[in-house]
Coordinates of C-alpha atoms in Angstrom, one line a residue:
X1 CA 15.3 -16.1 -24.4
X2 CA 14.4 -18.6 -21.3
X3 CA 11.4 -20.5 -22.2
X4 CA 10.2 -22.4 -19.0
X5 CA 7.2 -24.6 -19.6
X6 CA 4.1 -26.2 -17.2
X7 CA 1.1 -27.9 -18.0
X8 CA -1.5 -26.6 -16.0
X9 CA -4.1 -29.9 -16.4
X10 CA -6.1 -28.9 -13.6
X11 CA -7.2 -25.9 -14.6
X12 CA -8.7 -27.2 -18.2
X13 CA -10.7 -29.6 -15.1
X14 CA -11.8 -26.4 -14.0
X15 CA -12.8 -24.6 -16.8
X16 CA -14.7 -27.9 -18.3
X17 CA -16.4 -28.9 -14.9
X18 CA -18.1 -25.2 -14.6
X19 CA -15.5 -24.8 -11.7
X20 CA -13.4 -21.6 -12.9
X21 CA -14.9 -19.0 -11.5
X22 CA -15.9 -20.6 -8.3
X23 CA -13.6 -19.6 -5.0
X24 CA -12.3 -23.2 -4.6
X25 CA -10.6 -22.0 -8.4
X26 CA -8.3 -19.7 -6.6
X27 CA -6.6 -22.0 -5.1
X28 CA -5.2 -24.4 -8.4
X29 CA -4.7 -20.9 -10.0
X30 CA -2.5 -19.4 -7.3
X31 CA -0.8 -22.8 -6.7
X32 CA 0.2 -23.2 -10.4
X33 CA 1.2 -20.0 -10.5
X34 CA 3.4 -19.9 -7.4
X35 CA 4.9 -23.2 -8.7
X36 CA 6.3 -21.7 -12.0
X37 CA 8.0 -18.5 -10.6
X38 CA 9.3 -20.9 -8.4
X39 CA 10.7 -22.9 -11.4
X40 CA 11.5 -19.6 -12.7
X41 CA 11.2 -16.3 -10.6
X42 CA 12.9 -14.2 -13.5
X43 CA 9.8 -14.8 -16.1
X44 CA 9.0 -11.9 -17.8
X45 CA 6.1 -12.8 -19.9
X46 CA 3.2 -15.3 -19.2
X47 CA 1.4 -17.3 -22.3
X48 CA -2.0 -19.0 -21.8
X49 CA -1.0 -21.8 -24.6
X50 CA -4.7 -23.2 -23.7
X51 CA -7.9 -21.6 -24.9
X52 CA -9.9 -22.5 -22.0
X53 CA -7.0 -20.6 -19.4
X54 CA -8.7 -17.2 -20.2
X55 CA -11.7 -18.2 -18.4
X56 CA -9.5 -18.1 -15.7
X57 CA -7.6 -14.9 -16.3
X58 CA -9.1 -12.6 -13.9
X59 CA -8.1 -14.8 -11.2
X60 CA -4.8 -15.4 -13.4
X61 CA -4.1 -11.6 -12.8
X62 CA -4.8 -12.1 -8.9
X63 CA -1.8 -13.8 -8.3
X64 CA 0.6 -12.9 -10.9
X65 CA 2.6 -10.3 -10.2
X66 CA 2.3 -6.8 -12.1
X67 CA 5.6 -7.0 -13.7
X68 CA 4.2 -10.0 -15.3
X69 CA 2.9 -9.8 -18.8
X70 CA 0.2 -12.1 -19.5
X71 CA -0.7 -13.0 -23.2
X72 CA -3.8 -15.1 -23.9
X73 CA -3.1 -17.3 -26.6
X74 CA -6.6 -16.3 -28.6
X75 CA -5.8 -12.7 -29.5
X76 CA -2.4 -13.8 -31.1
X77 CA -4.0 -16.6 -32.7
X78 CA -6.6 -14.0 -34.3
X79 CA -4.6 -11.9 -35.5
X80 CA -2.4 -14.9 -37.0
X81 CA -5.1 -16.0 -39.1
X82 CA -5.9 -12.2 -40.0
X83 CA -2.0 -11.8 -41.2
X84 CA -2.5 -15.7 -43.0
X85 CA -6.0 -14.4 -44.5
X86 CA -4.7 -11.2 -45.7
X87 CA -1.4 -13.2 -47.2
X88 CA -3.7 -15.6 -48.8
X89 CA -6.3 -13.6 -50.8
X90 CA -7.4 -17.0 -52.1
X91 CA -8.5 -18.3 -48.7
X92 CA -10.2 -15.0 -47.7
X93 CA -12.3 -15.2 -51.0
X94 CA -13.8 -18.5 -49.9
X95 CA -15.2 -17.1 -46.8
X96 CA -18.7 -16.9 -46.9
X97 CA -19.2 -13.6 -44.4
X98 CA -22.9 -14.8 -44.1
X99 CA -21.9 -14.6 -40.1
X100 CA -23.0 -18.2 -39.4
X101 CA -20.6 -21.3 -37.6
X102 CA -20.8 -24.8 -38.3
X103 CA -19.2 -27.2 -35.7
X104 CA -18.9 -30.5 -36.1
X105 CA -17.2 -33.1 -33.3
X106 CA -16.6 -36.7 -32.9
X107 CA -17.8 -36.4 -29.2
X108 CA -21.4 -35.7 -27.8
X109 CA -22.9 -32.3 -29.5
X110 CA -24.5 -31.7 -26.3
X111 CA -21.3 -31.8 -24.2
X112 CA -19.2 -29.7 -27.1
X113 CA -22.8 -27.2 -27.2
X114 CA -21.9 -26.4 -23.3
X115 CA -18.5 -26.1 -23.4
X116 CA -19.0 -23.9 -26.3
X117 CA -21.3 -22.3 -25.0
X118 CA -18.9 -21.0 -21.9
X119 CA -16.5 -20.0 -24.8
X120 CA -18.4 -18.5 -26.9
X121 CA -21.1 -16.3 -24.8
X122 CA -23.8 -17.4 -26.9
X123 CA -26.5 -20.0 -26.4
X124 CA -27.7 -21.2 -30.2
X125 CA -24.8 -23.4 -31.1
X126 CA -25.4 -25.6 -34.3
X127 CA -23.0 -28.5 -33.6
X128 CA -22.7 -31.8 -35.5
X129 CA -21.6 -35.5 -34.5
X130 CA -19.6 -36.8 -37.2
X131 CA -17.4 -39.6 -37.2
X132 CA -13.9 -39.9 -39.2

């Protein structure tokens, strides 16, 4: 296997600033894009290592070609931890399946609540400043 790498800082930008779905988007998407297969153009297989790069995956799709898989990082992540809970009954016990999320962050809660809020598709996010 040929594992060819690139950060893609601009589009995190995008994502963060409210920008990813805007036309101007297109453009850092496609450019990425075109700059890896040119690195590349034998790539197979596409990972979104980031979890704010499925915001961008429809226009992702655009400009990858078709032969391309792309695999956002978030599914394989859940079903990791459903293997690793499933593995470690002791773990899964002290779940509390009440449904409810905490999150805490050392930044602004208001910042984190509407970033989480794009992530999430929800708009009554408990978050918590706390400081390590």
């Amino acid at each position: 296997a040929v594992v060819t790498g690139l950060a893609a800082p601009m589009w995190v930008s995008l994502v963060e600033n409210g920008e990813y779905d805007r036309p101007g988007a297109d453009f850092f998407v496609r450019d990425s894009i075109d700059h890896l297969l040119s690195i590349d153009p034998m790539i197979d297989t596409i990972i979104l290592g980031c979890t704010h790069f499925p915001l961008l995956l429809q226009k992702i799709r655009r400009y990858v070609p078709e032969h391309i898989k792309i695999v956002p990082q978030g599914e394989y992540v859940a079903r990791s931890l459903a293997d690793y809970l499933h593995r470690h009954k002791d773990m899964d016990a002290r779940l509390s399946r009440q449904n409810s999320c905490q999150f805490f962050t050392t930044e602004s809660p208001t910042r984190f609540r509407e970033q989480a809020t794009l992530f999430l598709s929800q708009d009554n996010i408990d978050v918590k400043r706390i400081t390590l």
